[in-house]
């Protein structure tokens, strides 16, 4: 759906097709809040439309900041790091595992580079301090507007976005029963999608 389509649908859901109760600006704000909510709740398998690759990011002291990327990452969503200088994929670890890197056999190296995310920065061990990285990540969705631009999210996520937006507007109007019902509809759809993925997700290598 386009931004205009979602606005029109939201107007019908709130019995306000002429924007007498809720302005277009209020609806857009509600839709964008709802979009961020859905993105934060749904399994990342449904967010492939938000996947991005930024190539040629030069490190400073073995670090690339999120602010250096072309888009703002969401959910700390760094998918993979490629050391373009040495043509090696980095092994992604949890920051809490850094102590293990003191073991010589586990430490990062040019042939076995390590990467982790901490405080909105990508840190590496093994590559040179100013080597170049290619960063694979989940970016923020493009903000919705009153226009003919298609919503960037998977079509299966657009109904929950509208439901959450409807809930936001009913809260603004003090209609808590309607707000709870709309939010419940959105939550149920997301739970169903997440459960479906768990049942159908691919099996890993060697499993």
PDB file of C-alpha atoms in Angstrom, residues 4-181:
ATOM      1  CA  UNK A   4      -2.140   7.586   0.741  1.00  0.00           C
ATOM      2  CA  UNK A   5      -3.717   4.110   0.782  1.00  0.00           C
ATOM      3  CA  UNK A   6      -2.756   3.606   4.421  1.00  0.00           C
ATOM      4  CA  UNK A   7      -4.096   7.032   5.363  1.00  0.00           C
ATOM      5  CA  UNK A   8      -7.404   6.304   3.661  1.00  0.00           C
ATOM      6  CA  UNK A   9      -7.702   2.898   5.328  1.00  0.00           C
ATOM      7  CA  UNK A  10      -6.895   4.419   8.696  1.00  0.00           C
ATOM      8  CA  UNK A  11      -9.606   7.030   8.117  1.00  0.00           C
ATOM      9  CA  UNK A  12     -12.166   4.298   7.502  1.00  0.00           C
ATOM     10  CA  UNK A  13     -11.019   2.327  10.550  1.00  0.00           C
ATOM     11  CA  UNK A  14     -11.540   5.358  12.771  1.00  0.00           C
ATOM     12  CA  UNK A  15     -14.839   6.371  11.141  1.00  0.00           C
ATOM     13  CA  UNK A  16     -13.149   9.577  10.040  1.00  0.00           C
ATOM     14  CA  UNK A  17     -12.715   9.527   6.243  1.00  0.00           C
ATOM     15  CA  UNK A  18     -12.824  13.335   6.027  1.00  0.00           C
ATOM     16  CA  UNK A  19     -10.163  13.935   8.735  1.00  0.00           C
ATOM     17  CA  UNK A  20     -12.659  15.730  10.955  1.00  0.00           C
ATOM     18  CA  UNK A  21     -11.430  14.032  14.139  1.00  0.00           C
ATOM     19  CA  UNK A  22      -7.815  13.251  13.256  1.00  0.00           C
ATOM     20  CA  UNK A  23      -5.698  15.407  10.969  1.00  0.00           C
ATOM     21  CA  UNK A  24      -3.604  13.942   8.177  1.00  0.00           C
ATOM     22  CA  UNK A  25      -0.478  14.904  10.146  1.00  0.00           C
ATOM     23  CA  UNK A  26      -1.722  13.025  13.216  1.00  0.00           C
ATOM     24  CA  UNK A  27      -2.440   9.954  11.109  1.00  0.00           C
ATOM     25  CA  UNK A  28       1.016  10.064   9.506  1.00  0.00           C
ATOM     26  CA  UNK A  29       2.650  10.346  12.938  1.00  0.00           C
ATOM     27  CA  UNK A  30       0.580   7.387  14.160  1.00  0.00           C
ATOM     28  CA  UNK A  31       1.522   5.316  11.101  1.00  0.00           C
ATOM     29  CA  UNK A  32       5.237   5.983  11.536  1.00  0.00           C
ATOM     30  CA  UNK A  33       5.120   5.139  15.244  1.00  0.00           C
ATOM     31  CA  UNK A  34       3.246   1.963  14.323  1.00  0.00           C
ATOM     32  CA  UNK A  35       5.756   1.096  11.610  1.00  0.00           C
ATOM     33  CA  UNK A  36       8.645   1.304  14.095  1.00  0.00           C
ATOM     34  CA  UNK A  37       6.666  -0.805  16.572  1.00  0.00           C
ATOM     35  CA  UNK A  38       6.083  -3.562  14.023  1.00  0.00           C
ATOM     36  CA  UNK A  39       9.732  -3.552  12.948  1.00  0.00           C
ATOM     37  CA  UNK A  40      10.814  -3.993  16.561  1.00  0.00           C
ATOM     38  CA  UNK A  41       8.391  -6.853  17.258  1.00  0.00           C
ATOM     39  CA  UNK A  42       8.446  -9.021  14.146  1.00  0.00           C
ATOM     40  CA  UNK A  43      11.014 -11.722  13.384  1.00  0.00           C
ATOM     41  CA  UNK A  44      13.822 -10.264  11.278  1.00  0.00           C
ATOM     42  CA  UNK A  45      13.083 -12.879   8.606  1.00  0.00           C
ATOM     43  CA  UNK A  46      10.174 -10.641   7.572  1.00  0.00           C
ATOM     44  CA  UNK A  47      12.419  -7.575   7.248  1.00  0.00           C
ATOM     45  CA  UNK A  48      14.371  -8.521   4.139  1.00  0.00           C
ATOM     46  CA  UNK A  49      13.064  -5.353   2.448  1.00  0.00           C
ATOM     47  CA  UNK A  50      15.133  -3.390   4.963  1.00  0.00           C
ATOM     48  CA  UNK A  51      18.409  -5.200   4.317  1.00  0.00           C
ATOM     49  CA  UNK A  52      21.219  -2.933   3.148  1.00  0.00           C
ATOM     50  CA  UNK A  53      24.883  -3.291   2.239  1.00  0.00           C
ATOM     51  CA  UNK A  54      27.303  -0.411   2.689  1.00  0.00           C
ATOM     52  CA  UNK A  55      30.626  -1.038   0.974  1.00  0.00           C
ATOM     53  CA  UNK A  56      33.927   0.763   1.333  1.00  0.00           C
ATOM     54  CA  UNK A  57      33.617   1.868   4.974  1.00  0.00           C
ATOM     55  CA  UNK A  58      37.112   2.770   6.156  1.00  0.00           C
ATOM     56  CA  UNK A  59      37.761   2.042   9.816  1.00  0.00           C
ATOM     57  CA  UNK A  60      39.372   4.398  12.293  1.00  0.00           C
ATOM     58  CA  UNK A  61      41.190   2.480  15.008  1.00  0.00           C
ATOM     59  CA  UNK A  62      39.428  -0.751  13.986  1.00  0.00           C
ATOM     60  CA  UNK A  63      36.022   0.905  14.432  1.00  0.00           C
ATOM     61  CA  UNK A  64      33.164   1.969  12.154  1.00  0.00           C
ATOM     62  CA  UNK A  65      30.408   3.977  13.873  1.00  0.00           C
ATOM     63  CA  UNK A  66      26.756   3.489  13.023  1.00  0.00           C
ATOM     64  CA  UNK A  67      26.722   7.192  12.142  1.00  0.00           C
ATOM     65  CA  UNK A  68      29.213   6.449   9.338  1.00  0.00           C
ATOM     66  CA  UNK A  69      26.728   4.156   7.576  1.00  0.00           C
ATOM     67  CA  UNK A  70      24.450   5.369   4.799  1.00  0.00           C
ATOM     68  CA  UNK A  71      21.334   4.518   6.841  1.00  0.00           C
ATOM     69  CA  UNK A  72      20.596   4.192  10.541  1.00  0.00           C
ATOM     70  CA  UNK A  73      20.650   0.527  11.608  1.00  0.00           C
ATOM     71  CA  UNK A  74      17.679  -0.796  13.566  1.00  0.00           C
ATOM     72  CA  UNK A  75      17.574  -3.362  16.365  1.00  0.00           C
ATOM     73  CA  UNK A  76      21.372  -3.370  16.501  1.00  0.00           C
ATOM     74  CA  UNK A  77      20.828  -5.247  13.255  1.00  0.00           C
ATOM     75  CA  UNK A  78      24.314  -5.866  11.908  1.00  0.00           C
ATOM     76  CA  UNK A  79      23.913  -9.029   9.837  1.00  0.00           C
ATOM     77  CA  UNK A  80      27.478  -9.585   8.654  1.00  0.00           C
ATOM     78  CA  UNK A  81      30.836  -7.837   8.295  1.00  0.00           C
ATOM     79  CA  UNK A  82      33.196  -8.415   5.385  1.00  0.00           C
ATOM     80  CA  UNK A  83      36.845  -7.327   5.590  1.00  0.00           C
ATOM     81  CA  UNK A  84      37.160  -6.050   2.028  1.00  0.00           C
ATOM     82  CA  UNK A  85      40.867  -5.273   2.408  1.00  0.00           C
ATOM     83  CA  UNK A  86      41.766  -8.891   3.148  1.00  0.00           C
ATOM     84  CA  UNK A  87      38.777 -10.571   1.460  1.00  0.00           C
ATOM     85  CA  UNK A  88      37.623 -12.304   4.642  1.00  0.00           C
ATOM     86  CA  UNK A  89      34.264 -12.595   6.412  1.00  0.00           C
ATOM     87  CA  UNK A  90      34.433 -11.566  10.047  1.00  0.00           C
ATOM     88  CA  UNK A  91      33.190 -13.892  12.763  1.00  0.00           C
ATOM     89  CA  UNK A  92      30.505 -12.009  14.680  1.00  0.00           C
ATOM     90  CA  UNK A  93      30.672 -12.404  18.459  1.00  0.00           C
ATOM     91  CA  UNK A  94      28.844 -11.006  21.475  1.00  0.00           C
ATOM     92  CA  UNK A  95      30.743  -8.169  23.231  1.00  0.00           C
ATOM     93  CA  UNK A  96      30.637 -10.227  26.430  1.00  0.00           C
ATOM     94  CA  UNK A  97      32.887 -12.826  24.751  1.00  0.00           C
ATOM     95  CA  UNK A  98      35.879 -10.492  24.434  1.00  0.00           C
ATOM     96  CA  UNK A  99      37.600 -12.168  27.387  1.00  0.00           C
ATOM     97  CA  UNK A 100      37.842 -15.353  25.320  1.00  0.00           C
ATOM     98  CA  UNK A 101      39.856 -13.464  22.706  1.00  0.00           C
ATOM     99  CA  UNK A 102      42.771 -13.368  25.151  1.00  0.00           C
ATOM    100  CA  UNK A 103      43.237 -17.025  24.246  1.00  0.00           C
ATOM    101  CA  UNK A 104      45.818 -17.047  21.449  1.00  0.00           C
ATOM    102  CA  UNK A 105      43.912 -19.728  19.567  1.00  0.00           C
ATOM    103  CA  UNK A 106      40.690 -17.692  19.577  1.00  0.00           C
ATOM    104  CA  UNK A 107      42.093 -14.198  19.009  1.00  0.00           C
ATOM    105  CA  UNK A 108      41.249 -12.345  15.824  1.00  0.00           C
ATOM    106  CA  UNK A 109      43.760 -12.215  12.997  1.00  0.00           C
ATOM    107  CA  UNK A 110      43.959 -11.195   9.357  1.00  0.00           C
ATOM    108  CA  UNK A 111      42.965 -14.722   8.342  1.00  0.00           C
ATOM    109  CA  UNK A 112      40.392 -15.093  11.138  1.00  0.00           C
ATOM    110  CA  UNK A 113      38.935 -11.596  11.740  1.00  0.00           C
ATOM    111  CA  UNK A 114      36.520 -10.964  14.610  1.00  0.00           C
ATOM    112  CA  UNK A 115      33.801  -8.303  14.813  1.00  0.00           C
ATOM    113  CA  UNK A 116      31.312  -7.226  17.469  1.00  0.00           C
ATOM    114  CA  UNK A 117      28.867  -4.373  18.037  1.00  0.00           C
ATOM    115  CA  UNK A 118      29.053  -2.140  21.095  1.00  0.00           C
ATOM    116  CA  UNK A 119      27.614   1.328  21.787  1.00  0.00           C
ATOM    117  CA  UNK A 120      26.470   1.755  18.189  1.00  0.00           C
ATOM    118  CA  UNK A 121      29.918   0.995  16.819  1.00  0.00           C
ATOM    119  CA  UNK A 122      31.345  -1.950  14.887  1.00  0.00           C
ATOM    120  CA  UNK A 123      34.624  -3.100  16.432  1.00  0.00           C
ATOM    121  CA  UNK A 124      37.047  -5.510  14.787  1.00  0.00           C
ATOM    122  CA  UNK A 125      40.066  -7.521  15.850  1.00  0.00           C
ATOM    123  CA  UNK A 126      42.483  -8.885  13.271  1.00  0.00           C
ATOM    124  CA  UNK A 127      42.136  -6.477  10.327  1.00  0.00           C
ATOM    125  CA  UNK A 128      44.380  -3.413  10.093  1.00  0.00           C
ATOM    126  CA  UNK A 129      43.237  -0.327  12.010  1.00  0.00           C
ATOM    127  CA  UNK A 130      42.240   1.499   8.817  1.00  0.00           C
ATOM    128  CA  UNK A 131      41.141  -1.426   6.674  1.00  0.00           C
ATOM    129  CA  UNK A 132      37.924  -1.250   4.674  1.00  0.00           C
ATOM    130  CA  UNK A 133      34.717  -3.056   5.645  1.00  0.00           C
ATOM    131  CA  UNK A 134      31.515  -3.940   3.840  1.00  0.00           C
ATOM    132  CA  UNK A 135      28.643  -3.814   6.316  1.00  0.00           C
ATOM    133  CA  UNK A 136      25.446  -5.861   5.896  1.00  0.00           C
ATOM    134  CA  UNK A 137      22.646  -4.637   8.134  1.00  0.00           C
ATOM    135  CA  UNK A 138      18.973  -3.840   8.708  1.00  0.00           C
ATOM    136  CA  UNK A 139      18.181  -0.190   8.083  1.00  0.00           C
ATOM    137  CA  UNK A 140      15.356   1.951   9.407  1.00  0.00           C
ATOM    138  CA  UNK A 141      12.252   1.872   7.199  1.00  0.00           C
ATOM    139  CA  UNK A 142      11.572   4.939   5.097  1.00  0.00           C
ATOM    140  CA  UNK A 143       9.101   7.210   6.868  1.00  0.00           C
ATOM    141  CA  UNK A 144       5.567   7.066   5.546  1.00  0.00           C
ATOM    142  CA  UNK A 145       4.043  10.222   4.049  1.00  0.00           C
ATOM    143  CA  UNK A 146       0.847  11.378   2.357  1.00  0.00           C
ATOM    144  CA  UNK A 147       2.008  10.373  -1.105  1.00  0.00           C
ATOM    145  CA  UNK A 148       1.964   7.593  -3.704  1.00  0.00           C
ATOM    146  CA  UNK A 149       5.162   5.942  -2.444  1.00  0.00           C
ATOM    147  CA  UNK A 150       4.735   2.296  -1.490  1.00  0.00           C
ATOM    148  CA  UNK A 151       5.278   1.258   2.113  1.00  0.00           C
ATOM    149  CA  UNK A 152       8.724  -0.318   2.309  1.00  0.00           C
ATOM    150  CA  UNK A 153       7.665  -3.182   4.579  1.00  0.00           C
ATOM    151  CA  UNK A 154       6.565  -6.638   3.489  1.00  0.00           C
ATOM    152  CA  UNK A 155       2.860  -6.597   2.596  1.00  0.00           C
ATOM    153  CA  UNK A 156       2.150  -9.025   5.454  1.00  0.00           C
ATOM    154  CA  UNK A 157       3.293  -6.333   7.915  1.00  0.00           C
ATOM    155  CA  UNK A 158       1.189  -3.483   6.577  1.00  0.00           C
ATOM    156  CA  UNK A 159      -2.078  -4.528   8.247  1.00  0.00           C
ATOM    157  CA  UNK A 160      -0.460  -4.672  11.710  1.00  0.00           C
ATOM    158  CA  UNK A 161       1.001  -1.204  11.041  1.00  0.00           C
ATOM    159  CA  UNK A 162      -2.478   0.160  10.345  1.00  0.00           C
ATOM    160  CA  UNK A 163      -3.887  -1.596  13.427  1.00  0.00           C
ATOM    161  CA  UNK A 164      -1.204  -0.144  15.701  1.00  0.00           C
ATOM    162  CA  UNK A 165      -1.739   3.295  14.156  1.00  0.00           C
ATOM    163  CA  UNK A 166      -5.474   2.975  14.767  1.00  0.00           C
ATOM    164  CA  UNK A 167      -4.723   2.128  18.387  1.00  0.00           C
ATOM    165  CA  UNK A 168      -2.554   5.249  18.702  1.00  0.00           C
ATOM    166  CA  UNK A 169      -5.343   7.471  17.403  1.00  0.00           C
ATOM    167  CA  UNK A 170      -7.986   5.932  19.660  1.00  0.00           C
ATOM    168  CA  UNK A 171      -5.676   6.529  22.640  1.00  0.00           C
ATOM    169  CA  UNK A 172      -5.405  10.189  21.628  1.00  0.00           C
ATOM    170  CA  UNK A 173      -9.214  10.363  21.589  1.00  0.00           C
ATOM    171  CA  UNK A 174      -9.519   8.665  24.977  1.00  0.00           C
ATOM    172  CA  UNK A 175     -11.280   5.651  23.424  1.00  0.00           C
ATOM    173  CA  UNK A 176      -9.322   3.012  25.331  1.00  0.00           C
ATOM    174  CA  UNK A 177     -11.558   0.054  24.491  1.00  0.00           C
ATOM    175  CA  UNK A 178     -11.100   0.642  20.757  1.00  0.00           C
ATOM    176  CA  UNK A 179      -7.379   1.259  21.288  1.00  0.00           C
ATOM    177  CA  UNK A 180      -6.966  -2.033  23.125  1.00  0.00           C
ATOM    178  CA  UNK A 181      -8.916  -3.941  20.471  1.00  0.00           C
TER     179      UNK A 181
END
